[in-house]
Coordinates of C-alpha atoms in Angstrom, one line a residue:
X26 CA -45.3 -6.5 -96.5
X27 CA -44.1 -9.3 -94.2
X28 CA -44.5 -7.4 -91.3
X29 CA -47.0 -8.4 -88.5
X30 CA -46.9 -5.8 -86.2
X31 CA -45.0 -2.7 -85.1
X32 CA -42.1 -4.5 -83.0
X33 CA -41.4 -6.4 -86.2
X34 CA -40.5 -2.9 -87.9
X35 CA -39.0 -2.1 -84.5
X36 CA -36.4 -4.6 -84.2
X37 CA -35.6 -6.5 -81.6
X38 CA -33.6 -6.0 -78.4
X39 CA -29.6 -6.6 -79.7
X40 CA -26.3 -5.2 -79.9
X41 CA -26.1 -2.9 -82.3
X42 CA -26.1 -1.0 -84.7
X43 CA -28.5 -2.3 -87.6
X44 CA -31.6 -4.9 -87.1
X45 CA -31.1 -5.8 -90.7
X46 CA -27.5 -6.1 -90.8
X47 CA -26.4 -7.1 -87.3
X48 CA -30.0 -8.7 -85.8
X49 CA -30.3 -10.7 -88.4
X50 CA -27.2 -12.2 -89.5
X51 CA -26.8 -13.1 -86.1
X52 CA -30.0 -15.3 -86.6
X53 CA -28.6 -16.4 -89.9
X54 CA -25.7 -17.9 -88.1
X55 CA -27.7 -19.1 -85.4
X56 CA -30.0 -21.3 -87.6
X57 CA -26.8 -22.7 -89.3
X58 CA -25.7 -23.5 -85.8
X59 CA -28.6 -24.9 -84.7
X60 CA -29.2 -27.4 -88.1
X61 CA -25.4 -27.8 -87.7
X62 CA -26.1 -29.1 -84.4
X63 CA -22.5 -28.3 -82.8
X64 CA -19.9 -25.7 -82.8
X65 CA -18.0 -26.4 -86.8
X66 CA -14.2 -25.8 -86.9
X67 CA -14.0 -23.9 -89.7
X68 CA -16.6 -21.3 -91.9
X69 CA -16.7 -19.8 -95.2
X70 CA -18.7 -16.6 -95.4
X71 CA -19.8 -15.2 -98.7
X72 CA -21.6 -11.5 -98.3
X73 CA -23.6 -10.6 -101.7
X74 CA -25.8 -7.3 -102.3
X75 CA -25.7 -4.8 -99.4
X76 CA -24.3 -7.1 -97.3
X77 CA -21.0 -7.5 -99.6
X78 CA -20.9 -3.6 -99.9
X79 CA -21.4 -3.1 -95.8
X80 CA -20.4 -6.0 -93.7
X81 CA -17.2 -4.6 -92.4
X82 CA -18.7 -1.4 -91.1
X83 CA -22.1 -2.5 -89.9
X84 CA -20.5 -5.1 -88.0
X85 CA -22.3 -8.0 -90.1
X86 CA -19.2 -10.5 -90.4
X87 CA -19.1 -10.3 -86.4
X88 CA -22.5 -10.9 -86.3
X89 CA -22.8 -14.0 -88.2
X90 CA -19.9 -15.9 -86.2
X91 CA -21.6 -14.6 -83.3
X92 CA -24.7 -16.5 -84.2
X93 CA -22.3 -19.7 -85.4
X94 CA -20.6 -19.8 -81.7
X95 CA -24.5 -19.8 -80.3
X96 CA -24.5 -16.1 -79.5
X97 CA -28.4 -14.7 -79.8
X98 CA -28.8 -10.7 -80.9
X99 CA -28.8 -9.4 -76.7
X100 CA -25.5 -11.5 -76.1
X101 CA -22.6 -8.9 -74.4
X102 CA -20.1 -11.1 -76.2
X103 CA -21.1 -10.1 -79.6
X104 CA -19.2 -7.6 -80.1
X105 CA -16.2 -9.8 -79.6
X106 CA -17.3 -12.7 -81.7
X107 CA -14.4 -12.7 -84.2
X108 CA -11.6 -13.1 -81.3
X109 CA -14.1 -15.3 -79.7
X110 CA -14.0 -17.6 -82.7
X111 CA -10.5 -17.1 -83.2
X112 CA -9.4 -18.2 -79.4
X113 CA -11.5 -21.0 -80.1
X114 CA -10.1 -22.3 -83.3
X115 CA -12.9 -21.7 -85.7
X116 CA -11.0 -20.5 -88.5
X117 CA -13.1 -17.7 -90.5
X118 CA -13.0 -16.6 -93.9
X119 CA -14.7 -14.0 -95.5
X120 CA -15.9 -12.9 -98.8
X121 CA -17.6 -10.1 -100.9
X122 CA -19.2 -10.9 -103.9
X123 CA -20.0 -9.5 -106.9
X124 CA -22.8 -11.5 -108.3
X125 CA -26.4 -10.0 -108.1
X126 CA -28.7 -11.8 -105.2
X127 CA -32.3 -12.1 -105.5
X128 CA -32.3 -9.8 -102.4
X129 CA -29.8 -7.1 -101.1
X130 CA -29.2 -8.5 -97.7
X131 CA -27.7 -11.8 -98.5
X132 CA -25.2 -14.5 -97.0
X133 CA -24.0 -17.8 -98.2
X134 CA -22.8 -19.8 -95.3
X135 CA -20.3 -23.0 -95.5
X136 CA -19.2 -24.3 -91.9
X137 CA -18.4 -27.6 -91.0
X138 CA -15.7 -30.2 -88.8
X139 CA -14.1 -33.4 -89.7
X140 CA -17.3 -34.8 -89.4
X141 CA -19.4 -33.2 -92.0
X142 CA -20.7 -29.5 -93.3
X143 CA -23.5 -27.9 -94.3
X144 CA -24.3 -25.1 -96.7
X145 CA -26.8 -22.6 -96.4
X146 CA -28.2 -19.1 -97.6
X147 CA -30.0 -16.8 -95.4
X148 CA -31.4 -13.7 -96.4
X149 CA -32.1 -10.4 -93.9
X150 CA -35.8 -8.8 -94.7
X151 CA -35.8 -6.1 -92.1
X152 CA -36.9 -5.7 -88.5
X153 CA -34.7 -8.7 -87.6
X154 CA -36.2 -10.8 -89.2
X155 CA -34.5 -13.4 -91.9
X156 CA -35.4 -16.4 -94.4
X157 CA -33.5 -19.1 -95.1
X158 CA -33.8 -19.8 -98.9
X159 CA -31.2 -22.6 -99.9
X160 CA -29.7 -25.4 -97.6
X161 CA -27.2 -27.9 -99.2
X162 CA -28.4 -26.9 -102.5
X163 CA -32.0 -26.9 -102.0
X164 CA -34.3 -24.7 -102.5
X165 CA -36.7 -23.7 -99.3
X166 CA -38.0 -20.7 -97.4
X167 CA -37.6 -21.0 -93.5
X168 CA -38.3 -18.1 -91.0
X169 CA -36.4 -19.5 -88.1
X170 CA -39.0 -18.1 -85.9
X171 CA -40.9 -21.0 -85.4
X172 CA -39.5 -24.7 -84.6
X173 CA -39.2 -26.4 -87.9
X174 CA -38.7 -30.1 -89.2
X175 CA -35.8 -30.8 -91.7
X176 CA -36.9 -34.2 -93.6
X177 CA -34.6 -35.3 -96.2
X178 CA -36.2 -38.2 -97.5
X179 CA -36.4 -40.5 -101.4
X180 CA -39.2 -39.0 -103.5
X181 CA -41.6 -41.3 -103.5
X182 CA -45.4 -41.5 -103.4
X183 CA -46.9 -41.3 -99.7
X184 CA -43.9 -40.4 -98.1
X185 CA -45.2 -36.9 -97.3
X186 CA -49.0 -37.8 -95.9
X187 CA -47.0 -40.1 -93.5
X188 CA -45.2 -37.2 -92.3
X189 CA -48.6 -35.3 -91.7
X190 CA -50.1 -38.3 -90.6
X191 CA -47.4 -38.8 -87.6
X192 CA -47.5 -34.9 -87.0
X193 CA -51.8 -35.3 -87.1
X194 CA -51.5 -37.9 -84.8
X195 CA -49.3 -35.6 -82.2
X196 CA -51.7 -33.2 -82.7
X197 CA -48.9 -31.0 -84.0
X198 CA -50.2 -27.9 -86.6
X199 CA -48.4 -27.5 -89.5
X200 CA -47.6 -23.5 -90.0
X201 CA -46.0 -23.4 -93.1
X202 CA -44.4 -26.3 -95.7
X203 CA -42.6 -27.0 -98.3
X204 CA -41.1 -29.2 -100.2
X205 CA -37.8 -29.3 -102.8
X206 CA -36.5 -31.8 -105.1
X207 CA -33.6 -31.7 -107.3
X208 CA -34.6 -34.5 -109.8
X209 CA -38.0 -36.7 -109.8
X210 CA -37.5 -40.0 -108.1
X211 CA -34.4 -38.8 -106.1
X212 CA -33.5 -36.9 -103.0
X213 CA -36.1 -34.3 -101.7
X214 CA -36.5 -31.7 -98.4
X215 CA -39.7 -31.2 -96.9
X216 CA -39.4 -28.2 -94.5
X217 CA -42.3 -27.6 -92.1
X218 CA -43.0 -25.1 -89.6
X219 CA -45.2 -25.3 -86.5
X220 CA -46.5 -24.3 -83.7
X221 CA -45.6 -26.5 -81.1
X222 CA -42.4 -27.7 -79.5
X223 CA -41.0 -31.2 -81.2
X224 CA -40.1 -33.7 -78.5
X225 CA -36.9 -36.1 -79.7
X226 CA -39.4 -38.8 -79.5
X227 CA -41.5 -37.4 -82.4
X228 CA -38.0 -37.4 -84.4
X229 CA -37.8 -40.9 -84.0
X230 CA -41.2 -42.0 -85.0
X231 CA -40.6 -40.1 -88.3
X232 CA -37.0 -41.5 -89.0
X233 CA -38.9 -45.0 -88.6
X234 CA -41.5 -43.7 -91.6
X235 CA -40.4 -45.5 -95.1
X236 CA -38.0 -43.4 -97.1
X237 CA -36.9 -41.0 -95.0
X238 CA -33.4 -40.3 -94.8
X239 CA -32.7 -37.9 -92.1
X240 CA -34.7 -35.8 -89.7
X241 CA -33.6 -32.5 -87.9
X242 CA -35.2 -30.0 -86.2
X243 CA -34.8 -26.4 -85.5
X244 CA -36.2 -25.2 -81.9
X245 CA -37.8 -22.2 -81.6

């Protein structure tokens, strides 16, 4: 069981009327936000499993845009997420689909602006609580629980000691990590959780490492 303790099985304080369906797609959405780093103009929602069969009447399409406008699961406004979005021009589409999801409570996410867009699957284990599994088409697992570095980066010998090297050094410990590559030698993600806060000038020691593309990170 994933489960730590009895609150996780309890849920947490929220609007509402599921912790699985509401509690955490809000979270869902809110980790999009948050890697998104803004508000995005425009979303594409795609509900599989339970989620496709239920959304509309446990209130889990409001709860996603509630966590992409930056809403957490005790916001008042939740309940009035969709108008929300609406009055502030994120146009919202949603979806139900058909094909089967490695779990029931699953949700494809596609936002974005002029600017750029992200995509990302987050999945809804009970209690709450969520994992993020895929982001821009690459495989990962991500609580969103714990702050958490986003490294996109060439795959090349090294490049991941120098990460743990720079996080050693900042006497940063490293909770969870992984790492996901689409083809050797190319592009690759290395998510890592830990367990203390990651200042902005951390971020740019690691975007000065060799072969790193892009850093984000995801507060706690």
């Amino acid at each position: 069981m994933k489960y730590k303790s009895v609150f996780d099985i309890i849920g947490p304080v929220m609007v509402g009327p599921s912790s699985s369906h509401t509690a955490g797609a809000v979270r869902i959405g809110l980790v999009a936000r948050k890697l998104f780093g803004r508000k995005p103009t425009w979303a594409r929602i795609s509900f599989y499993g339970s989620f496709a069969e239920t959304y509309r009447g446990h209130g889990t399409d409001v709860a996603i845009v509630a966590g992409l406008l930056g809403f957490d699961t005790f916001d008042e406004r939740l309940p009035n997420a969709l108008e929300i979005a609406q009055a502030e021009g994120v146009d919202v589409t949603f979806s139900a689909e058909e094909a089967i999801p490695h779990h029931p409570n699953t949700a494809r996410l596609r936002i974005g602006d002029d600017e750029g867009e992200l995509e990302l699957v987050g999945i809804s284990i009970g209690g709450g609580k969520i994992e993020i599994v895929e982001l821009n088409g690459f495989a990962l697992k991500l609580s969103g629980h714990h702050p958490a570095l986003l490294i996109m980066h060439n795959d090349r010998y090294g490049t991941i000691g120098a990460v743990a090297s720079v996080l050693a050094k900042q006497k940063i410990n490293i909770g969870h990590m992984e790492v996901s590559r689409k083809e050797k030698g190319k592009e690759a993600l290395m998510a890592i959780e830990v367990d203390q806060p990651l200042t902005d000038d951390l971020i740019q020691e690691l975007e000065q490492l060799p072969n790193i593309i892009q850093v984000a990170k995801l507060a706690d």
